[in-house]
Amino acid sequence: ALTETDQHYITATHNRVRESNNRDPIEWDPFLQKWAEYVINCKVDYPGPVHAYSNFHRLDQGARVYTVVYDWSIEGNNTNVELDHGCRTPKDRTRCNHYTNIIQPTLTSMACAARDCKDNTRQLVCLYDNREDREARNPLSSFTSGSRRNRRTNKRKQNV
């Protein structure tokens, strides 16, 4: 798991990369954090929600997670680079690398998750999207991110 300090530094590092490309800053998003924690797996790179951008990486346990973002920025705009742990774009419509995902101009939110793996490495997944677009597609997303009981209650209210 990521600590609050990890979250702060990884968000700040993303925003430094975005700022150097004249992009607006992005914010840590609890909804995407839940997704990242759900999909992270040491054996395979599972993407986040279909509408989101996903970045994956494997690093040594004990390494500072945020330094990975600087490594990603070195990839530049070349989407033909062979990546050990790759990336995904919404609905897999375009080629990507970690860097091109980070600097998408419409992004407003992000979150990451980390998991220690048996081989003394640490798996990292970061998810990115535009929160306003996500909520416009699913106006009840704030309800469905709550407890299971709340979801059932809200569904009943919708059917009335």
Short mmCIF file of C-alpha atoms in Angstrom, two decimals:
data_model
loop_
_atom_site.label_atom_id
_atom_site.label_comp_id
_atom_site.label_asym_id
_atom_site.label_seq_id
_atom_site.Cartn_x
_atom_site.Cartn_y
_atom_site.Cartn_z
CA ALA A 1 0.00 0.00 0.00
CA LEU A 2 1.01 3.59 -0.48
CA THR A 3 1.40 5.90 2.50
CA GLU A 4 -0.03 9.42 2.52
CA THR A 5 3.54 10.65 2.02
CA ASP A 6 3.90 8.36 -1.03
CA GLN A 7 0.62 9.74 -2.40
CA HIS A 8 1.78 13.31 -1.89
CA TYR A 9 5.13 12.82 -3.61
CA ILE A 10 3.82 10.75 -6.49
CA THR A 11 1.11 13.36 -7.18
CA ALA A 12 3.64 16.20 -6.94
CA THR A 13 6.02 14.39 -9.29
CA HIS A 14 3.26 13.81 -11.84
CA ASN A 15 2.40 17.50 -11.65
CA ARG A 16 6.02 18.55 -12.19
CA VAL A 17 6.08 16.49 -15.38
CA ARG A 18 2.72 17.93 -16.45
CA GLU A 19 3.81 21.50 -15.64
CA SER A 20 6.92 21.11 -17.80
CA ASN A 21 4.51 20.32 -20.67
CA ASN A 22 2.15 23.23 -19.95
CA ARG A 23 -0.54 20.91 -18.61
CA ASP A 24 -2.90 21.66 -15.72
CA PRO A 25 -2.21 19.86 -12.44
CA ILE A 26 -4.08 16.70 -11.51
CA GLU A 27 -5.41 15.70 -8.09
CA TRP A 28 -5.42 12.45 -6.14
CA ASP A 29 -8.81 10.79 -6.56
CA PRO A 30 -10.28 8.33 -3.99
CA PHE A 31 -12.48 6.70 -6.67
CA LEU A 32 -9.44 5.88 -8.83
CA GLN A 33 -7.51 4.82 -5.73
CA LYS A 34 -10.14 2.16 -5.00
CA TRP A 35 -9.89 0.97 -8.60
CA ALA A 36 -6.08 0.85 -8.47
CA GLU A 37 -6.17 -1.12 -5.23
CA TYR A 38 -8.69 -3.50 -6.79
CA VAL A 39 -6.80 -4.22 -10.02
CA ILE A 40 -3.20 -4.34 -8.78
CA ASN A 41 -1.68 -7.77 -9.22
CA CYS A 42 1.91 -9.04 -9.11
CA LYS A 43 1.34 -11.57 -11.91
CA VAL A 44 -0.40 -9.50 -14.58
CA ASP A 45 -1.04 -5.86 -15.50
CA TYR A 46 -4.80 -5.39 -15.16
CA PRO A 47 -6.05 -2.01 -16.46
CA GLY A 48 -8.35 0.30 -14.57
CA PRO A 49 -11.84 1.35 -15.70
CA VAL A 50 -12.45 1.32 -19.46
CA HIS A 51 -12.52 5.14 -19.59
CA ALA A 52 -9.18 5.56 -17.78
CA TYR A 53 -5.52 5.63 -18.71
CA SER A 54 -3.37 3.03 -16.88
CA ASN A 55 0.39 2.87 -16.20
CA PHE A 56 2.17 -0.15 -14.73
CA HIS A 57 5.66 -0.59 -13.32
CA ARG A 58 7.70 -3.05 -11.26
CA LEU A 59 10.38 -1.68 -8.94
CA ASP A 60 12.56 -2.96 -6.12
CA GLN A 61 10.96 -3.12 -2.69
CA GLY A 62 12.17 -0.15 -0.67
CA ALA A 63 12.64 2.08 -3.73
CA ARG A 64 10.91 5.45 -3.63
CA VAL A 65 7.80 5.02 -5.74
CA TYR A 66 7.69 8.59 -7.05
CA THR A 67 11.09 8.25 -8.78
CA VAL A 68 9.41 5.96 -11.32
CA VAL A 69 7.54 8.97 -12.71
CA TYR A 70 10.84 10.61 -13.66
CA ASP A 71 11.84 7.40 -15.45
CA TRP A 72 8.54 7.47 -17.33
CA SER A 73 9.15 11.03 -18.48
CA ILE A 74 12.34 9.91 -20.27
CA GLU A 75 10.20 7.84 -22.67
CA GLY A 76 9.13 11.01 -24.47
CA ASN A 77 6.52 10.77 -27.21
CA ASN A 78 7.78 7.51 -28.75
CA THR A 79 4.92 5.04 -28.40
CA ASN A 80 6.86 2.28 -30.18
CA VAL A 81 9.18 1.72 -27.21
CA GLU A 82 9.15 -1.84 -25.85
CA LEU A 83 7.95 -1.62 -22.23
CA ASP A 84 8.48 -4.32 -19.59
CA HIS A 85 5.35 -3.15 -17.81
CA GLY A 86 3.18 -1.10 -20.05
CA CYS A 87 0.25 1.22 -20.29
CA ARG A 88 -3.32 1.31 -21.52
CA THR A 89 -5.45 4.05 -23.02
CA PRO A 90 -9.23 4.29 -22.73
CA LYS A 91 -10.76 1.35 -24.58
CA ASP A 92 -7.25 0.56 -25.93
CA ARG A 93 -7.87 2.88 -28.87
CA THR A 94 -4.37 4.32 -29.22
CA ARG A 95 -0.75 3.38 -28.60
CA CYS A 96 0.86 4.82 -25.50
CA ASN A 97 3.80 4.90 -23.20
CA HIS A 98 3.83 5.93 -19.56
CA TYR A 99 4.80 9.51 -20.41
CA THR A 100 2.13 10.08 -23.07
CA ASN A 101 -0.50 8.90 -20.58
CA ILE A 102 0.72 11.33 -17.89
CA ILE A 103 0.62 14.38 -20.17
CA GLN A 104 -2.85 13.84 -21.64
CA PRO A 105 -4.31 17.36 -21.74
CA THR A 106 -7.79 16.51 -20.43
CA LEU A 107 -6.72 14.70 -17.24
CA THR A 108 -7.88 16.09 -13.90
CA SER A 109 -7.43 13.16 -11.52
CA MET A 110 -5.15 10.27 -10.71
CA ALA A 111 -4.41 7.61 -8.12
CA CYS A 112 -1.93 4.80 -7.71
CA ALA A 113 -1.60 1.61 -5.70
CA ALA A 114 1.44 -0.48 -4.82
CA ARG A 115 1.80 -4.08 -3.70
CA ASP A 116 4.85 -5.97 -2.46
CA CYS A 117 5.43 -9.12 -4.52
CA LYS A 118 7.06 -12.42 -3.53
CA ASP A 119 10.16 -11.80 -5.67
CA ASN A 120 11.20 -8.76 -3.56
CA THR A 121 9.76 -6.35 -6.10
CA ARG A 122 6.88 -3.95 -5.80
CA GLN A 123 4.11 -3.68 -8.38
CA LEU A 124 2.77 -0.19 -9.10
CA VAL A 125 -0.34 0.80 -11.02
CA CYS A 126 -1.43 4.39 -11.66
CA LEU A 127 -4.80 5.35 -13.13
CA TYR A 128 -5.76 8.68 -14.71
CA ASP A 129 -8.99 10.23 -15.96
CA ASN A 130 -11.09 13.36 -16.19
CA ARG A 131 -13.34 13.35 -13.14
CA GLU A 132 -15.97 15.66 -14.66
CA ASP A 133 -16.26 13.48 -17.77
CA ARG A 134 -16.51 10.36 -15.60
CA GLU A 135 -19.23 11.84 -13.43
CA ALA A 136 -21.13 13.13 -16.48
CA ARG A 137 -21.15 9.58 -17.90
CA ASN A 138 -22.25 8.13 -14.56
CA PRO A 139 -23.88 10.78 -12.33
CA LEU A 140 -24.40 8.20 -9.59
CA SER A 141 -20.70 7.33 -9.31
CA SER A 142 -20.50 9.07 -5.95
CA PHE A 143 -23.27 6.78 -4.68
CA THR A 144 -21.85 3.56 -6.11
CA SER A 145 -18.44 4.19 -4.59
CA GLY A 146 -19.95 3.88 -1.10
CA SER A 147 -20.88 0.80 0.86
CA ARG A 148 -22.79 -2.06 -0.71
CA ARG A 149 -25.84 -1.27 1.41
CA ASN A 150 -25.91 2.29 0.10
CA ARG A 151 -25.77 1.05 -3.48
CA ARG A 152 -28.77 -1.20 -2.97
CA THR A 153 -30.69 1.60 -1.28
CA ASN A 154 -29.93 4.00 -4.12
CA LYS A 155 -30.96 1.46 -6.76
CA ARG A 156 -34.30 0.96 -5.04
CA LYS A 157 -34.86 4.71 -4.97
CA GLN A 158 -34.11 4.92 -8.68
CA ASN A 159 -36.68 2.25 -9.50
CA VAL A 160 -39.47 4.01 -7.56
#
